[in-house]
PDB file of C-alpha atoms in Angstrom:
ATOM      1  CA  UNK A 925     202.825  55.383 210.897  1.00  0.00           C
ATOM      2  CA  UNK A 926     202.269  57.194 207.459  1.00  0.00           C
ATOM      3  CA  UNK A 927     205.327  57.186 204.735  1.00  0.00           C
ATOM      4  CA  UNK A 928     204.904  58.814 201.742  1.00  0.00           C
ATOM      5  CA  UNK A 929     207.731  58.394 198.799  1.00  0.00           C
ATOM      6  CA  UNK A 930     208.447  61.355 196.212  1.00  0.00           C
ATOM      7  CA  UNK A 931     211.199  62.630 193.969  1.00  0.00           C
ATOM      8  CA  UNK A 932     211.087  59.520 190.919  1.00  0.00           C
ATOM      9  CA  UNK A 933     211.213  60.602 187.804  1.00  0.00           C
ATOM     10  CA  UNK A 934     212.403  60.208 184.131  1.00  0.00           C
ATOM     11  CA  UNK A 935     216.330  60.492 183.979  1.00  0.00           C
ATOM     12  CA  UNK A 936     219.265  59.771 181.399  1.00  0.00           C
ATOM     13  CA  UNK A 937     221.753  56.994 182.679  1.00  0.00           C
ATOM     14  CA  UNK A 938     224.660  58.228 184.716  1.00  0.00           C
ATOM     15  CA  UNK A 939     222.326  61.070 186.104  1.00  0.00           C
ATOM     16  CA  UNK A 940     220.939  61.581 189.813  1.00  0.00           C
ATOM     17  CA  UNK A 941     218.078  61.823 191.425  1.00  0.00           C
ATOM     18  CA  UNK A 942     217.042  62.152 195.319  1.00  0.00           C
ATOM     19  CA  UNK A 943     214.201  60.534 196.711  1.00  0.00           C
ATOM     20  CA  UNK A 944     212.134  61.788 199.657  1.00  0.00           C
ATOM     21  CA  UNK A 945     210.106  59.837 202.354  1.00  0.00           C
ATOM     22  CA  UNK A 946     208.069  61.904 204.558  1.00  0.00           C
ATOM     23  CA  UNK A 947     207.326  60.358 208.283  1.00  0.00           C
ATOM     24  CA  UNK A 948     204.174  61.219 210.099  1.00  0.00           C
ATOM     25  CA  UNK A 949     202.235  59.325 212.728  1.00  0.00           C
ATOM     26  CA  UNK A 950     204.632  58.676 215.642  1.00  0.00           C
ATOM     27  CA  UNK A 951     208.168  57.534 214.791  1.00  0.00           C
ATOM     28  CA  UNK A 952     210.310  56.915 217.683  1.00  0.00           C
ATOM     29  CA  UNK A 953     214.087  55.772 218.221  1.00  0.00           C
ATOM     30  CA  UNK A 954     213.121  52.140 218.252  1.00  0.00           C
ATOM     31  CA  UNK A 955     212.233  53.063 214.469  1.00  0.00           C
ATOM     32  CA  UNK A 956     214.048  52.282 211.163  1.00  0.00           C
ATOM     33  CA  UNK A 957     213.298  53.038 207.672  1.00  0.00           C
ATOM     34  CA  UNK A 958     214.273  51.233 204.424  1.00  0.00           C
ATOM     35  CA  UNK A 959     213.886  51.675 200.792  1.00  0.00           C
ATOM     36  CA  UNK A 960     212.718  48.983 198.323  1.00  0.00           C
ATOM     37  CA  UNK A 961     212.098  48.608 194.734  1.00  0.00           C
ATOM     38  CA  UNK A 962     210.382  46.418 192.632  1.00  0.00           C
ATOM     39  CA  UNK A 963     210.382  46.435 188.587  1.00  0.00           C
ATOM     40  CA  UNK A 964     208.004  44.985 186.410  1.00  0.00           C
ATOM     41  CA  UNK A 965     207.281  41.094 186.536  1.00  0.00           C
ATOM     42  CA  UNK A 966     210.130  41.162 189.734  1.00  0.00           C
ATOM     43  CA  UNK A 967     210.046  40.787 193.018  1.00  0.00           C
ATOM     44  CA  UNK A 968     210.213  43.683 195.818  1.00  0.00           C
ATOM     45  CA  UNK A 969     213.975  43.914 196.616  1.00  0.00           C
ATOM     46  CA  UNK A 970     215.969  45.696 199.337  1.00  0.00           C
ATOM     47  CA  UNK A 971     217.688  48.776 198.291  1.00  0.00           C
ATOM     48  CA  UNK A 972     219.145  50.487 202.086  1.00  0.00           C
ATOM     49  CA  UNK A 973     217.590  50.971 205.630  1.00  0.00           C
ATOM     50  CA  UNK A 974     218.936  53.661 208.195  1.00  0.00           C
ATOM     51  CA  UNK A 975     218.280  53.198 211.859  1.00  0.00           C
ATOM     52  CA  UNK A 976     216.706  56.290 213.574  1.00  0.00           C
ATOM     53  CA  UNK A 977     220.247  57.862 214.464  1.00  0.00           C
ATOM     54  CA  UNK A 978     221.128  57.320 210.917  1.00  0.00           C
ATOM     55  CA  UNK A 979     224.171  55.936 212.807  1.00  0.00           C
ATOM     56  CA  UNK A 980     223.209  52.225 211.670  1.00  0.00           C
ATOM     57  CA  UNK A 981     223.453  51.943 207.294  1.00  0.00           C
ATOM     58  CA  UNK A 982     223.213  49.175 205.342  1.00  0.00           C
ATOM     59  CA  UNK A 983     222.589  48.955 201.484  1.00  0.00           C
ATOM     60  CA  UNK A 984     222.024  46.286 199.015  1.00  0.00           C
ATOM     61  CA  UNK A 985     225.015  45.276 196.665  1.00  0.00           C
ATOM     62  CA  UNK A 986     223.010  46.748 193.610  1.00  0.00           C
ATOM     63  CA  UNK A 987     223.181  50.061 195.581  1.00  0.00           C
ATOM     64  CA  UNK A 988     226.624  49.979 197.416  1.00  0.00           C
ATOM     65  CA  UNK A 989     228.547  52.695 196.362  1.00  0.00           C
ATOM     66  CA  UNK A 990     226.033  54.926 193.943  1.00  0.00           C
ATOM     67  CA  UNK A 991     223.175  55.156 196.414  1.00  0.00           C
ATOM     68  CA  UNK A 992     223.327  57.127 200.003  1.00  0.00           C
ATOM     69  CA  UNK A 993     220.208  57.012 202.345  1.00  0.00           C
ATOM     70  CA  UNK A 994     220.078  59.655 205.191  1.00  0.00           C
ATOM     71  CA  UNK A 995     217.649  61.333 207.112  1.00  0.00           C
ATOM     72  CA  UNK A 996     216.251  64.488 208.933  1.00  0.00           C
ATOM     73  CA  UNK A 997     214.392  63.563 212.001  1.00  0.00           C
ATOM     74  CA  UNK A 998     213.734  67.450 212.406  1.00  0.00           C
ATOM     75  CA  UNK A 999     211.662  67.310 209.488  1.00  0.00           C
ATOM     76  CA  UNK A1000     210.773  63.789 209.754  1.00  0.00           C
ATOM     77  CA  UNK A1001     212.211  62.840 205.914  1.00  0.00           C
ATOM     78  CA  UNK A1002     214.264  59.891 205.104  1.00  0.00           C
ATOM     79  CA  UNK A1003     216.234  60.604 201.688  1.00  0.00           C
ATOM     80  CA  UNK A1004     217.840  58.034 198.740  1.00  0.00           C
ATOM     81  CA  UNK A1005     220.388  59.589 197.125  1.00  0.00           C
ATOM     82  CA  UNK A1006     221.042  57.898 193.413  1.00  0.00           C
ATOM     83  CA  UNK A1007     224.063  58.071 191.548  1.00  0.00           C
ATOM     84  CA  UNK A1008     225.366  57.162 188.577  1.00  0.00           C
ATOM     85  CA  UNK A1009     221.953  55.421 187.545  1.00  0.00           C
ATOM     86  CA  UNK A1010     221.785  52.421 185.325  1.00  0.00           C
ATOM     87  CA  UNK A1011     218.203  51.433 183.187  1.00  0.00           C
ATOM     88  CA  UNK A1012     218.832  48.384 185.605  1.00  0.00           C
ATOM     89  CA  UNK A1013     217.520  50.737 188.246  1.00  0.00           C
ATOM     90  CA  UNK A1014     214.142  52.027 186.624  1.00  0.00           C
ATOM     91  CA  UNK A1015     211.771  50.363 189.002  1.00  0.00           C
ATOM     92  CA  UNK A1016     208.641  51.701 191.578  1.00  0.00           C
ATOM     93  CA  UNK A1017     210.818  52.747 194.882  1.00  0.00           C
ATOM     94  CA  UNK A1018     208.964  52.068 198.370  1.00  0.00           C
ATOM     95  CA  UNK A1019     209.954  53.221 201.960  1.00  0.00           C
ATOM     96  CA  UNK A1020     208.619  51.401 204.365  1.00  0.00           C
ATOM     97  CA  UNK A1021     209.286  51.266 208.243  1.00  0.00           C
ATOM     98  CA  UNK A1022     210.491  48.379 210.784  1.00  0.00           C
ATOM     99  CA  UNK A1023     211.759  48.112 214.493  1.00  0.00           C
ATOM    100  CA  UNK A1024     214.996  48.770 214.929  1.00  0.00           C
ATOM    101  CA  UNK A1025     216.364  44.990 215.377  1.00  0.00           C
ATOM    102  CA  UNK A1026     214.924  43.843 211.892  1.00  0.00           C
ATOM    103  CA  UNK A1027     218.180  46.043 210.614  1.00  0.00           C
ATOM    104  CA  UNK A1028     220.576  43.378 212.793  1.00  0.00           C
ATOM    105  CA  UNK A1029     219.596  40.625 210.511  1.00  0.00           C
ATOM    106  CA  UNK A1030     220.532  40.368 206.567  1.00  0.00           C
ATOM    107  CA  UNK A1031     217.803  37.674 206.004  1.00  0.00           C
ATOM    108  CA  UNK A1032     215.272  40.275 208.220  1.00  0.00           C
ATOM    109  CA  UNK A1033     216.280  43.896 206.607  1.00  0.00           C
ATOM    110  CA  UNK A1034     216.405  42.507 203.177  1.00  0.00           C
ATOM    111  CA  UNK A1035     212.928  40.910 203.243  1.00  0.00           C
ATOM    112  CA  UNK A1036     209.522  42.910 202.708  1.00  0.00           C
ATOM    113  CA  UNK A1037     207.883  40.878 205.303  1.00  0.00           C
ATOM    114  CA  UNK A1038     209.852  42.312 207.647  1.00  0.00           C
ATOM    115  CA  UNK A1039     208.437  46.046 207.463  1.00  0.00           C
ATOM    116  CA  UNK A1040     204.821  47.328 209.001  1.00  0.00           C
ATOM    117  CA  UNK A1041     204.149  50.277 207.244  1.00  0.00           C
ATOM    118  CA  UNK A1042     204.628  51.226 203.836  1.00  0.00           C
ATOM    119  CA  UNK A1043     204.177  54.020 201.783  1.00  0.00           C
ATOM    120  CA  UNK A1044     202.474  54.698 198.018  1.00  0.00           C
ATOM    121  CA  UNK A1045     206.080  54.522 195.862  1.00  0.00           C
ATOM    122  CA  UNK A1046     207.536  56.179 193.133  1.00  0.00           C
ATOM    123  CA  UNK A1047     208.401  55.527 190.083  1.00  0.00           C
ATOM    124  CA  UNK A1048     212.227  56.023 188.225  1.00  0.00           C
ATOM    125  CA  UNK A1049     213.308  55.181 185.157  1.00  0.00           C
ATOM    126  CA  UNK A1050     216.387  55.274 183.833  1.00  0.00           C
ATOM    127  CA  UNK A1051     216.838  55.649 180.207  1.00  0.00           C
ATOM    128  CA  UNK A1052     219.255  54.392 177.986  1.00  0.00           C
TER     129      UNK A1052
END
């Protein structure tokens, strides 16, 4: 499996800004995707994962509220959607990909360790 992240960029706080990750490589239903982010001199955190119906959400506390993740499995995309962004929130964004049950655990879905397959990031920053 192949991710690749796009749509970071430079934006004023309180704007928006969607982020893209493209699927190739085989995906299937037992599939999930999940965004992290890591700033500098901080660890990787968990942002949201989406099960492969999108029917299964959960987000971080950080993004609860401001941030939406959906997908497209006709065009094999998983999107963030960020609101209401904070300089907090300038960091490199990852999507990576899991099994399915890694979303049924909050220890398992929030950790890195638990994903395979990652893809390149992209960057955001959120100016004051």
């Amino acid at each position: 499996v192949q991710l690749q992240a796009s749509g970071g960029g430079l934006v004023q706080a309180g704007g928006s800004l969607r982020l893209s990750c493209a699927l190739s490589g085989g995906t299937s239903s037992g599939d999930a995707t999940g965004w992290f982010r890591q700033a500098p001199g901080k660890e990787r955190e968990f942002v949201a994962a989406i099960s492969w119906t999108g029917q299964t959400i959960y987000y971080a506390d950080s993004a609860t509220g401001r941030f939406t993740i959906s997908r497209d499995n006709a065009k094999n995309t998983v999107y963030l959607q960020m609101g209401d962004l904070k300089p907090e929130d300038t960091a490199v964004y990852y999507c990576a990909a899991t099994r399915h049950s890694t979303l049924l655990s909050l220890r398992a879905r929030s950790s890195p360790t638990s994903y395979y397959y990652w893809g390149q990031g992209t960057q955001v920053t959120v100016s004051s």
